[in-house]
Amino acid sequence: MELSQLLRALTDTDAIETQEWLDALASVVAQSGPDRAAFLLSQLQVYAQTHGLPWQPYRNTPYVNTISAAQEPAYPGGAEAQALEERIASITRWNALAMVVRANRYSGDLGGHIASFASAADLFEVGFNHFFRASEDGLSGDLVFFQPHSAPGIYARAYLEGRLTEENLTYYRREISAARAGQQGLSSYPHPWLMPDFWQFPTGSMGLGPISAIYQARFMRYLEHRGLLQTSQRRVWGVFGDGEMDEPESLAALSFAAREGLDNLVFVINCNLQRLDGPVRGNGHIVDELETLFGGAGWNVIKLLWGADWDPLFAADTAGALATALSATPDGQLQTFAANDGAFNREHFFGQNPALQLIGSRLTDDEIDRLRRGGHDFRKIYAAYHAACAHRGRPTVILAQTKKGFGMGKAGQGRMTTHQQKKLETEDLLAFRDRFQLPLSDAQVETLSFYKPDADSQEIQHLLSRRRVLGGFLPQRRSANQTIAVPGLSSFAEFALEADGKEMSTTMAMVRMLGNVLKDPTIGPRVVPIVADEARTFGMANLFRQVGIYSAQGQLYEPEDIGSILYYKEARDGQILEEGITEAGALASWTAAATSYSTHGFPMLPVYIYYSMFGFQRVGDLIWAAADQRARGFLVGATSGRTTLAGEGLQHQDGSSHLTAATIPNCLAYDPATAYEVAMLFEEGARRMLESHDDVFYYLTVTNENTAQPSLPEGAREGILRGMYRFRWAPMGQQAQVRILAAGPMLREALLAADLLSEKCAVSAEVWSVTSFSELARDGQRAERRGWLHGESVAPWVTQQLGASGLPVVAVSDYVRAVPEMIRAYVPGPYQTLGTDGFGRSDTRVALRDFFQVSAPWIAYTATVQTLSPKERTAATLAAVAEALGLDLAQARDPLTT
Ligand SMILES: Cc1ncc(C[n+]2csc(CCOP(=O)(O)OP(=O)(O)O)c2C)c(N)n1
C-alpha cells in the first residue's frame, strides 16, 4: 500500500467516498478550469445554507503554507546565492548578539534584545537582498518600518555594509558616553531625532508602526493621485511582531488599508508565537487569528509556516494527518517543541498517532531537530515576498512562522524567558558559533569579537552588489530641504489684521485663513487639511467644494446635496483628508504628510483640525512619535478651552492639552486669543517649517466663542511669537496696581475684569495677552541655564516684560493651573494663578467660568485680593470685595474635589 493510501485509511471513515468527491472536483478543475470548480463549491455552500446543514465555511485555511512548493519561483542566483545570503544572516545574527551581550557585560543597566532579531534575521535578510529598494535621491525607494527591538540586527547589517563602525556597535545603548568619547552611539530603538541620517520611522512604541505604515502607503497614493509626485513604483514594508498585533492601533486601520486598495503595502508579521512574558496565544493559533482578522478586513493573506524540509512530508501525507495535527497543536505546545530537541519532538509530536509516527520514521532525530519553520527558509520567504509584490488590488500580509531565539539553543530558543535574555554563558556562545558555522576562535567567542569578513570576501561583495542593484542602503533618512515660499500675511489674513471689532471666533478665523492659503499657487497645493469627521463642526464645509475630499475611487454616487454650492464632493485629486472617526488614523495621516519633506523629499504642510480634547490626551503617543520623526505641520485644537467650548458637554472639555504639549521639545504650543494672533503664529510657523527647515511643529488652540476682534496693535509681533505682550494699559493717568496675564479665551474675561476692577474696586489693572505659557517657560529656563552655567545675566522674556516694579500678577488660563504655573519662577512679584482643574461640569460658558472661578468677577476678585497686604486680607474685607463684585464666597467650590 502507498504511504498516502495508508495515511488516508487511518484518518478517514469513508475513504472511497472522499476520494470520489475529490476526484470529481479534480476532474472539474482539469476539464473546466478553476472558476467552474469555485462556482460548484459556492453552489454547495448555498445548498448547505438553504438546507440547514450545520456547516459554515472555514474562516481559516489549514495550518500549512499558502504557496505550494510547486508555485515557488527559483531563488535569484540559485542555491549558491542562497547559501551565501544565509551565511550573511548568520554573521549578522552573531554581531547583533555580541553587541547586546557586550553592552550588558559593560553594565547591567543596559538592556537589549537578542531573541527577537534571531527569529527575524532571515525575514530581514531576504528583504535586504531582493526586495527593500532604496534610492540615492530618496524619491523612489521603499519605506520600511522595522520592528523596534530588532534594531541590533539592523545595526549589525549596517556594520557589514560599512555604514556603521565597530565603535558604533560598541556604543550600542551608550549614546551619552559615545558622544563624550567623540563617537556616535546607537539608540536602543529606531529614533530619527537621535540618529537623523539613519532611522526614518520611530516604531518603539508598539502598535504605532502598523498604523503609521498603512497611512504612509495611503499618503503615497494621495501624492500620486493629486499629481504631485510619482509614487506608484514604491512600496511600504512593515515588519512587526505577532505580539504587537494585540495593540489596538495595530489592527485599527486594517479595513481602511484594504478599502483603499493599498497594494503598495506589505506587512510581514514575524509569528515566533511568543511575546515578552510568554506565548502570544498559548491555547490557540495566533496565525489563524490573524488570518481571520486580515482576511476578513480584505487583505491578501500569505501563510508562510513551514520550510522546504516539510514539503516531502506534506506531499506524502495526502490524507492530511500532518496538517490536521499541526492545526490541532496549540501555539504554547509549538513553543515547547521549539525549545526541545529532535528526540523530544519525535516522541511528543510524531508520536501522537500511527500516521504521524510513520512520517517521523523517515527522519533522524537530528533532521527532526532541524526542521525549519517557514520564516527561516530563504526560498520560501522569497516566494512569499515575490507573491506579495505581484498581488494587485489589495495589501498583503505575510504570516511568517519562526522560532523565537532561533539558534540560541538551550539558552534561549523557544524559552519563556528568551525575550529578555542578554547574558549568555561561554558554552552557549560556542554552541551558537558552531550552530551557525562562524569562523571565530574560542577566544574570539569568549571576548565577543565582532566579525566582519574582508572587504573582498564573497559575503561583503555580494551584499554590497545587491544593495547597489536595489538603489542604495536602507534604512537611511534624508532631510532634503526644498524651500516653499510662504505668502505674506496680508495675502491670507488681511481680515484678521484689520478686524476692527468685527465679531468672529478664532476657529472661524483659522478656517478662513486656511481657505485663503489653499488658494495660493505656491503653498496652496502643499497644504493638507485633515479632519476626523468634524469638518462641519469647525465650519469647514465650504472647503469640501473648494478643494474636494480625497477619495482614491473618486465619487461613485450622486451626493444627496449635489444641488447645494457646498456639496459633499469626493474626488481622486481631492485635497482634504477626511479620515472618519479615528483620531489615531488622522494623526498617523498627519505624520505621513508632516514628514513628507524627508521621506519623499517633498515638503507638505498638514493642518489637522480636531477637538482639542481628542488630541494630546487621546493620541499623545502618536504625537510623541511624530515629534521624534521630526514632523513639520500644524495641529489645531479647535473648539478648545475648558469653559469655552460650547454645546458639547464636559467629555469634550480639554483642560490639559497645553500641559502635555509643553513636554514635547519640538512642539511649539500656543493658545491665541485673537484672530491676528492666530494669523501671526500661522505665518511664523509655516515660515519656520517651509523656509527655515526647522524641525518643529505647532499646536494652536482656537475656540468657537464669537468675540469682537481687535486689529493688530503696533509692535505686538515679537511678543505674540515669544509668548506675551501688553494688550491694555492701566486706565489713562493711573499707575497699574495689578497685572492680569490671560491666555486664549480668558483674555476677554481679563479685559472685563479690568473694567470691573476700576468700576467696583477702585483698582487699576493692566492686561497682558499670553499666547504661550510653555514658550515663556522655555525661554525662562534657557535664560536661567545661561546664568548658572555660563554666568551670563539674561532676563527671561517674562521678567523683561514685567519689569522690576514687583506689582502683583494674576494669571488666568482656560487650562489647568499647572499651565500658568510654568512661569512662576520668572514673574517678578507676587503671583496668583487661576485655571480649570478637576472633572468639571456640563453647563453654559458663563456657569462654567463661574464654577471654575475664572470668570471676569473672579479674576477681578483675585486681583483685588492680590493688592491687599496679608494683614488686610481679613474675612470681612474679602467678603466685602466679593460682594462688590456680585460673588458669593460661600458658594465657591473647589473644582478639584467637586
Ligand atoms: C506600547 C508598548 N508596550 C510595551 C512595549 C515593550 N515591549 C517591547 S518588545 C515587547 C514584546 C514584543 O513581542 P512581539 O511583538 O511578539 O515581538 P517579538 O519580540 O516576539 O518578535 C514588549 C511588550 C513597547 N515597546 N511598546
Tab-separated table of C-alpha atoms in Angstrom, residues 473-657:
chain	number	residue	atom	x	y	z
A	473	PHE	CA	21.419	51.440	1.698
A	474	LEU	CA	18.484	51.233	3.959
A	475	PRO	CA	17.326	52.442	6.418
A	476	GLN	CA	18.502	55.872	5.537
A	477	ARG	CA	16.815	59.096	6.486
A	478	ARG	CA	17.150	62.239	4.447
A	479	SER	CA	16.469	65.811	5.367
A	480	ALA	CA	16.229	67.092	1.806
A	481	ASN	CA	15.162	70.660	2.188
A	482	GLN	CA	13.122	72.013	-0.638
A	483	THR	CA	12.036	75.539	0.219
A	484	ILE	CA	8.426	76.560	-0.269
A	485	ALA	CA	7.769	80.281	-0.183
A	486	VAL	CA	5.219	81.296	2.416
A	487	PRO	CA	2.957	84.124	1.285
A	488	GLY	CA	2.893	87.382	3.197
A	489	LEU	CA	0.369	87.801	5.992
A	490	SER	CA	-1.659	90.361	4.108
A	491	SER	CA	-2.380	87.903	1.318
A	492	PHE	CA	-4.308	85.490	3.518
A	493	ALA	CA	-5.038	87.271	6.783
A	494	GLU	CA	-5.880	90.872	5.957
A	495	PHE	CA	-9.302	90.347	7.523
A	496	ALA	CA	-7.654	89.307	10.786
A	497	LEU	CA	-5.040	92.031	10.905
A	498	GLU	CA	-7.628	94.726	10.250
A	499	ALA	CA	-10.553	93.155	12.047
A	500	ASP	CA	-11.568	96.451	13.606
A	501	GLY	CA	-14.037	94.994	16.082
A	502	LYS	CA	-15.693	92.559	13.722
A	503	GLU	CA	-17.214	89.582	15.561
A	504	MET	CA	-15.580	86.298	14.810
A	505	SER	CA	-14.282	83.226	16.626
A	506	THR	CA	-10.654	82.189	16.333
A	507	THR	CA	-11.740	78.847	14.840
A	508	MET	CA	-13.612	80.741	12.147
A	509	ALA	CA	-10.554	82.920	11.539
A	510	MET	CA	-8.279	79.892	11.299
A	511	VAL	CA	-10.541	78.172	8.788
A	512	ARG	CA	-10.875	81.316	6.728
A	513	MET	CA	-7.093	81.695	6.606
A	514	LEU	CA	-6.773	78.078	5.607
A	515	GLY	CA	-9.212	78.650	2.749
A	516	ASN	CA	-7.135	81.624	1.598
A	517	VAL	CA	-3.808	79.826	1.901
A	518	LEU	CA	-5.222	76.963	-0.156
A	519	LYS	CA	-5.694	79.435	-3.000
A	520	ASP	CA	-2.049	80.492	-3.002
A	521	PRO	CA	-0.392	78.989	-6.098
A	522	THR	CA	2.845	78.069	-4.301
A	523	ILE	CA	1.918	76.918	-0.847
A	524	GLY	CA	-1.718	76.060	-1.614
A	525	PRO	CA	-1.146	72.655	-3.219
A	526	ARG	CA	1.153	71.675	-0.350
A	527	VAL	CA	-1.466	72.209	2.306
A	528	VAL	CA	-3.133	69.026	3.533
A	529	PRO	CA	-6.292	69.784	5.517
A	530	ILE	CA	-7.087	66.794	7.735
A	531	VAL	CA	-10.246	66.181	9.741
A	532	ALA	CA	-11.653	63.274	11.700
A	533	ASP	CA	-15.351	63.703	10.889
A	534	GLU	CA	-15.589	67.166	12.402
A	535	ALA	CA	-15.254	69.473	9.401
A	536	ARG	CA	-18.808	70.795	9.773
A	537	THR	CA	-18.251	71.379	13.492
A	538	PHE	CA	-15.405	73.714	12.653
A	539	GLY	CA	-17.176	75.461	9.792
A	540	MET	CA	-15.034	73.844	7.138
A	541	ALA	CA	-17.806	72.568	4.892
A	542	ASN	CA	-17.024	75.225	2.303
A	543	LEU	CA	-13.659	73.542	1.757
A	544	PHE	CA	-15.392	70.352	0.592
A	545	ARG	CA	-16.343	72.078	-2.598
A	546	GLN	CA	-13.348	74.376	-2.808
A	547	VAL	CA	-10.681	71.676	-2.843
A	548	GLY	CA	-12.596	68.391	-2.675
A	549	ILE	CA	-12.296	65.415	-0.346
A	550	TYR	CA	-9.663	62.914	-1.399
A	551	SER	CA	-11.001	59.550	-2.481
A	552	ALA	CA	-8.992	57.011	-4.469
A	553	GLN	CA	-12.204	55.958	-6.193
A	554	GLY	CA	-13.482	59.419	-6.954
A	555	GLN	CA	-17.215	59.736	-6.316
A	556	LEU	CA	-19.263	56.712	-7.354
A	557	TYR	CA	-22.586	58.116	-6.166
A	558	GLU	CA	-24.601	61.269	-6.590
A	559	PRO	CA	-24.354	63.090	-3.274
A	560	GLU	CA	-27.678	63.950	-1.688
A	561	ASP	CA	-26.707	67.622	-1.554
A	562	ILE	CA	-25.416	67.862	-5.126
A	563	GLY	CA	-27.677	70.863	-5.695
A	564	SER	CA	-26.047	72.949	-2.990
A	565	ILE	CA	-22.970	75.090	-3.542
A	566	LEU	CA	-21.135	73.378	-0.700
A	567	TYR	CA	-21.940	69.830	-1.736
A	568	TYR	CA	-20.011	66.828	-0.406
A	569	LYS	CA	-17.522	66.472	-3.185
A	570	GLU	CA	-15.231	63.458	-3.207
A	571	ALA	CA	-12.581	63.349	-5.904
A	572	ARG	CA	-9.485	61.381	-6.811
A	573	ASP	CA	-7.487	64.581	-6.703
A	574	GLY	CA	-9.341	65.926	-3.678
A	575	GLN	CA	-7.152	67.714	-1.168
A	576	ILE	CA	-8.912	67.241	2.169
A	577	LEU	CA	-8.192	64.059	4.052
A	578	GLU	CA	-11.480	63.218	5.718
A	579	GLU	CA	-10.380	60.340	7.927
A	580	GLY	CA	-13.630	59.489	9.669
A	581	ILE	CA	-13.819	58.927	13.392
A	582	THR	CA	-10.259	57.856	14.026
A	583	GLU	CA	-8.013	60.334	15.754
A	584	ALA	CA	-5.240	57.724	15.678
A	585	GLY	CA	-5.659	57.369	11.920
A	586	ALA	CA	-5.827	61.116	11.394
A	587	LEU	CA	-2.658	61.601	13.435
A	588	ALA	CA	-0.837	58.859	11.523
A	589	SER	CA	-2.021	60.535	8.346
A	590	TRP	CA	-0.809	63.934	9.592
A	591	THR	CA	2.576	62.447	10.443
A	592	ALA	CA	2.967	60.974	6.965
A	593	ALA	CA	2.313	64.410	5.461
A	594	ALA	CA	4.358	66.233	8.091
A	595	THR	CA	7.431	64.131	7.311
A	596	SER	CA	6.983	64.143	3.547
A	597	TYR	CA	9.850	66.649	3.268
A	598	SER	CA	12.114	63.827	4.424
A	599	THR	CA	10.509	60.558	3.321
A	600	HIS	CA	9.637	61.928	-0.118
A	601	GLY	CA	11.896	64.963	-0.389
A	602	PHE	CA	8.651	66.827	-0.995
A	603	PRO	CA	7.502	69.184	1.766
A	604	MET	CA	3.819	69.313	2.576
A	605	LEU	CA	2.029	71.378	5.185
A	606	PRO	CA	-0.567	69.301	7.005
A	607	VAL	CA	-3.137	71.090	9.122
A	608	TYR	CA	-5.074	68.648	11.258
A	609	ILE	CA	-8.051	70.305	12.915
A	610	TYR	CA	-9.736	68.376	15.685
A	611	TYR	CA	-11.463	68.636	19.025
A	612	SER	CA	-8.574	69.512	21.299
A	613	MET	CA	-9.785	67.014	23.910
A	614	PHE	CA	-9.135	64.163	21.485
A	615	GLY	CA	-5.582	65.104	20.660
A	616	PHE	CA	-2.792	65.003	23.204
A	617	GLN	CA	-4.949	63.122	25.672
A	618	ARG	CA	-6.250	60.606	23.162
A	619	VAL	CA	-3.325	60.052	20.809
A	620	GLY	CA	-0.452	61.637	22.690
A	621	ASP	CA	1.899	58.768	21.967
A	622	LEU	CA	1.409	59.186	18.228
A	623	ILE	CA	2.187	62.873	18.634
A	624	TRP	CA	5.330	61.991	20.562
A	625	ALA	CA	6.377	59.633	17.760
A	626	ALA	CA	5.683	62.342	15.171
A	627	ALA	CA	7.934	64.671	17.144
A	628	ASP	CA	10.683	62.049	17.183
A	629	GLN	CA	10.200	61.728	13.426
A	630	ARG	CA	10.800	65.477	13.110
A	631	ALA	CA	7.310	66.241	11.873
A	632	ARG	CA	6.574	69.697	10.489
A	633	GLY	CA	2.968	70.811	10.415
A	634	PHE	CA	0.085	72.299	12.361
A	635	LEU	CA	-2.073	70.572	14.910
A	636	VAL	CA	-5.081	72.730	15.575
A	637	GLY	CA	-7.092	72.007	18.693
A	638	ALA	CA	-10.338	73.586	17.663
A	639	THR	CA	-13.346	74.438	19.796
A	640	SER	CA	-10.884	74.250	22.626
A	641	GLY	CA	-10.885	75.698	26.118
A	642	ARG	CA	-12.288	74.005	29.173
A	643	THR	CA	-15.015	76.565	29.693
A	644	THR	CA	-15.137	77.946	26.175
A	645	LEU	CA	-16.284	75.025	24.113
A	646	ALA	CA	-19.998	75.480	23.791
A	647	GLY	CA	-22.647	72.929	23.131
A	648	GLU	CA	-20.792	69.691	23.677
A	649	GLY	CA	-20.622	68.931	27.363
A	650	LEU	CA	-17.749	68.046	29.582
A	651	GLN	CA	-16.498	64.985	27.705
A	652	HIS	CA	-15.186	67.431	25.091
A	653	GLN	CA	-13.756	69.953	27.543
A	654	ASP	CA	-9.992	69.937	27.340
A	655	GLY	CA	-8.076	71.415	30.222
A	656	SER	CA	-4.773	69.645	29.824
A	657	SER	CA	-3.523	69.525	26.243
